[in-house]
PDB file of C-alpha atoms in Angstrom:
ATOM      1  CA  SER J   1       0.464  -0.439  -0.142  1.00  0.00           C
ATOM      2  CA  LYS J   2       0.994   3.731  -0.841  1.00  0.00           C
ATOM      3  CA  PRO J   3       1.781   5.706   2.007  1.00  0.00           C
ATOM      4  CA  SER J   4      -0.727   8.421   3.253  1.00  0.00           C
ATOM      5  CA  ILE J   5      -0.577  11.570   4.073  1.00  0.00           C
ATOM      6  CA  THR J   6      -3.229  13.192   5.763  1.00  0.00           C
ATOM      7  CA  SER J   7      -1.523  16.801   6.761  1.00  0.00           C
ATOM      8  CA  SER J   8       0.982  19.673   6.398  1.00  0.00           C
ATOM      9  CA  SER J   9       2.643  18.970   9.880  1.00  0.00           C
ATOM     10  CA  GLN J  10       3.564  15.298   8.158  1.00  0.00           C
ATOM     11  CA  PHE J  11       5.942  17.392   6.064  1.00  0.00           C
ATOM     12  CA  PRO J  12      10.068  18.448   7.022  1.00  0.00           C
ATOM     13  CA  PRO J  13       9.833  21.691   7.995  1.00  0.00           C
ATOM     14  CA  ASN J  14      12.300  22.729   6.164  1.00  0.00           C
ATOM     15  CA  LEU J  15      11.034  21.112   2.480  1.00  0.00           C
ATOM     16  CA  LYS J  16      11.368  23.203  -0.312  1.00  0.00           C
ATOM     17  CA  LYS J  17      10.731  20.736  -3.180  1.00  0.00           C
ATOM     18  CA  LEU J  18       8.307  17.799  -3.128  1.00  0.00           C
ATOM     19  CA  ALA J  19       8.223  15.148  -6.510  1.00  0.00           C
ATOM     20  CA  LEU J  20       5.073  12.850  -5.764  1.00  0.00           C
ATOM     21  CA  PRO J  21       4.158   9.758  -7.625  1.00  0.00           C
ATOM     22  CA  CYS J  22       0.607  11.134  -8.713  1.00  0.00           C
ATOM     23  CA  TYR J  23      -1.861  13.767  -8.127  1.00  0.00           C
ATOM     24  CA  ASP J  24      -3.623  12.363  -5.098  1.00  0.00           C
ATOM     25  CA  GLY J  25      -5.567  15.412  -3.763  1.00  0.00           C
ATOM     26  CA  VAL J  26      -2.808  16.173  -1.807  1.00  0.00           C
ATOM     27  CA  LEU J  27      -2.905  20.448  -2.570  1.00  0.00           C
ATOM     28  CA  ASP J  28      -4.881  21.165   0.497  1.00  0.00           C
ATOM     29  CA  ILE J  29      -2.351  19.620   2.377  1.00  0.00           C
ATOM     30  CA  ILE J  30       0.881  21.125   0.672  1.00  0.00           C
ATOM     31  CA  PRO J  31       2.933  22.668   3.259  1.00  0.00           C
ATOM     32  CA  THR J  32       3.677  26.581   2.651  1.00  0.00           C
ATOM     33  CA  THR J  33       7.904  26.239   3.043  1.00  0.00           C
ATOM     34  CA  ILE J  34       7.635  24.056  -0.397  1.00  0.00           C
ATOM     35  CA  ASN J  35       7.710  26.393  -4.035  1.00  0.00           C
ATOM     36  CA  HIS J  36       8.534  23.349  -6.125  1.00  0.00           C
ATOM     37  CA  LEU J  37       5.663  20.446  -6.680  1.00  0.00           C
ATOM     38  CA  GLU J  38       6.068  17.570  -9.024  1.00  0.00           C
ATOM     39  CA  PHE J  39       3.944  14.541 -10.191  1.00  0.00           C
ATOM     40  CA  ASN J  40       6.126  12.167 -12.112  1.00  0.00           C
ATOM     41  CA  ARG J  41       3.910   9.235 -13.071  1.00  0.00           C
ATOM     42  CA  ASN J  42      -0.362   8.977 -12.737  1.00  0.00           C
ATOM     43  CA  ILE J  43      -0.369   5.151 -11.102  1.00  0.00           C
ATOM     44  CA  SER J  44      -4.101   4.792 -11.339  1.00  0.00           C
ATOM     45  CA  LYS J  45      -6.045   2.489 -13.501  1.00  0.00           C
ATOM     46  CA  GLN J  46      -7.267   5.664 -15.593  1.00  0.00           C
ATOM     47  CA  LYS J  47      -5.663   6.757 -18.496  1.00  0.00           C
ATOM     48  CA  TYR J  48      -5.445  10.434 -17.683  1.00  0.00           C
ATOM     49  CA  VAL J  49      -5.961  12.595 -14.463  1.00  0.00           C
ATOM     50  CA  THR J  50      -7.729  16.020 -14.534  1.00  0.00           C
ATOM     51  CA  PHE J  51      -5.230  18.283 -12.310  1.00  0.00           C
ATOM     52  CA  PRO J  52      -6.565  20.985 -10.960  1.00  0.00           C
ATOM     53  CA  ILE J  53      -4.519  23.822 -11.953  1.00  0.00           C
ATOM     54  CA  GLU J  54      -6.935  26.686 -10.168  1.00  0.00           C
ATOM     55  CA  LEU J  55      -6.221  25.076  -7.035  1.00  0.00           C
ATOM     56  CA  VAL J  56      -2.293  25.495  -6.858  1.00  0.00           C
ATOM     57  CA  PRO J  57      -1.561  26.984  -4.143  1.00  0.00           C
ATOM     58  CA  PRO J  58      -0.042  30.680  -4.406  1.00  0.00           C
ATOM     59  CA  HIS J  59       3.402  29.326  -2.774  1.00  0.00           C
ATOM     60  CA  ILE J  60       3.900  27.348  -5.661  1.00  0.00           C
ATOM     61  CA  THR J  61       6.330  28.899  -8.007  1.00  0.00           C
ATOM     62  CA  THR J  62       7.256  25.581 -10.170  1.00  0.00           C
ATOM     63  CA  LEU J  63       5.014  23.081 -10.836  1.00  0.00           C
ATOM     64  CA  VAL J  64       5.697  20.202 -13.052  1.00  0.00           C
ATOM     65  CA  LEU J  65       3.085  17.593 -14.390  1.00  0.00           C
ATOM     66  CA  ASN J  66       2.857  14.699 -16.525  1.00  0.00           C
ATOM     67  CA  ASP J  67       2.003  13.192 -19.802  1.00  0.00           C
ATOM     68  CA  SER J  68      -0.909  10.984 -17.848  1.00  0.00           C
ATOM     69  CA  MET J  69      -2.552  14.871 -17.210  1.00  0.00           C
ATOM     70  CA  ARG J  70      -4.794  16.784 -18.191  1.00  0.00           C
ATOM     71  CA  ILE J  71      -5.749  20.464 -17.072  1.00  0.00           C
ATOM     72  CA  GLN J  72      -8.679  21.978 -17.752  1.00  0.00           C
ATOM     73  CA  SER J  73      -7.252  25.005 -19.459  1.00  0.00           C
ATOM     74  CA  TYR J  74      -3.801  27.001 -20.130  1.00  0.00           C
ATOM     75  CA  ASP J  75      -5.664  30.246 -18.944  1.00  0.00           C
ATOM     76  CA  LEU J  76      -6.222  28.861 -15.730  1.00  0.00           C
ATOM     77  CA  ILE J  77      -2.594  28.386 -14.589  1.00  0.00           C
ATOM     78  CA  PRO J  78      -2.295  30.464 -11.646  1.00  0.00           C
ATOM     79  CA  ALA J  79      -0.116  33.709 -11.679  1.00  0.00           C
ATOM     80  CA  SER J  80       2.162  32.417  -8.744  1.00  0.00           C
ATOM     81  CA  ILE J  81       3.695  29.590 -11.394  1.00  0.00           C
ATOM     82  CA  THR J  82       6.669  31.185 -12.869  1.00  0.00           C
ATOM     83  CA  SER J  83       7.676  27.831 -14.596  1.00  0.00           C
ATOM     84  CA  ILE J  84       5.986  24.871 -15.608  1.00  0.00           C
ATOM     85  CA  THR J  85       6.730  21.088 -17.253  1.00  0.00           C
ATOM     86  CA  LEU J  86       2.470  21.287 -19.060  1.00  0.00           C
ATOM     87  CA  CYS J  87       0.521  18.520 -19.322  1.00  0.00           C
ATOM     88  CA  ASN J  88      -1.756  18.979 -22.150  1.00  0.00           C
ATOM     89  CA  SER J  89      -5.583  21.047 -21.924  1.00  0.00           C
ATOM     90  CA  ILE J  90      -8.241  19.440 -22.436  1.00  0.00           C
ATOM     91  CA  THR J  91      -9.561  23.259 -23.861  1.00  0.00           C
ATOM     92  CA  PRO J  92      -7.509  23.818 -26.789  1.00  0.00           C
ATOM     93  CA  TYR J  93      -6.077  27.234 -27.680  1.00  0.00           C
ATOM     94  CA  THR J  94      -5.777  28.806 -24.559  1.00  0.00           C
ATOM     95  CA  LYS J  95      -3.196  30.681 -23.900  1.00  0.00           C
ATOM     96  CA  ILE J  96      -0.676  30.336 -21.196  1.00  0.00           C
ATOM     97  CA  PRO J  97      -0.406  33.455 -18.276  1.00  0.00           C
ATOM     98  CA  CYS J  98       2.257  35.695 -19.318  1.00  0.00           C
ATOM     99  CA  THR J  99       3.016  35.589 -15.593  1.00  0.00           C
ATOM    100  CA  VAL J 100       5.042  32.420 -16.331  1.00  0.00           C
ATOM    101  CA  GLU J 101       8.875  32.552 -17.649  1.00  0.00           C
ATOM    102  CA  SER J 102       9.986  28.873 -18.397  1.00  0.00           C
ATOM    103  CA  VAL J 103       7.463  26.058 -20.341  1.00  0.00           C
ATOM    104  CA  VAL J 104       8.335  23.060 -21.216  1.00  0.00           C
ATOM    105  CA  LEU J 105       5.800  21.797 -23.396  1.00  0.00           C
ATOM    106  CA  PRO J 106       4.441  17.987 -23.457  1.00  0.00           C
ATOM    107  CA  SER J 107       5.993  15.578 -26.494  1.00  0.00           C
ATOM    108  CA  SER J 108       2.210  15.158 -27.886  1.00  0.00           C
ATOM    109  CA  PHE J 109       2.148  18.953 -27.988  1.00  0.00           C
ATOM    110  CA  ASN J 110       1.555  19.582 -32.028  1.00  0.00           C
ATOM    111  CA  GLN J 111       0.555  22.945 -32.187  1.00  0.00           C
ATOM    112  CA  PRO J 112       1.394  26.057 -33.112  1.00  0.00           C
ATOM    113  CA  LEU J 113       3.015  28.189 -30.557  1.00  0.00           C
ATOM    114  CA  ASP J 114       0.937  31.584 -30.877  1.00  0.00           C
ATOM    115  CA  THR J 115      -1.786  29.044 -29.988  1.00  0.00           C
ATOM    116  CA  ILE J 116      -0.439  28.964 -26.369  1.00  0.00           C
ATOM    117  CA  ILE J 117       1.352  32.731 -25.849  1.00  0.00           C
TER     118      ILE J 117
END
């Protein structure tokens, strides 16, 4: 069985970067010390997981999503995120906010860049 974290007090107090194997509803317990959040691989049985990017806490500035994730729309990326490794967007032709300074596109991305920036 996988470890279960239910409270931000279960994280080390000086933790700045957190890499998790999958998104499992952890956004509401991420401690405010963390500014780099990474999701490596989705281990659920679903082909894709819709990630609620609009719920990412404001202290997260770097976000790494994986290819088995989807977000509703690129324009929902919070202004606090300055660096992102993207997954695909469910809504096509939405723009990445101008507050994002660094972007890694998903391997399946195959549309003109001017459709997202």
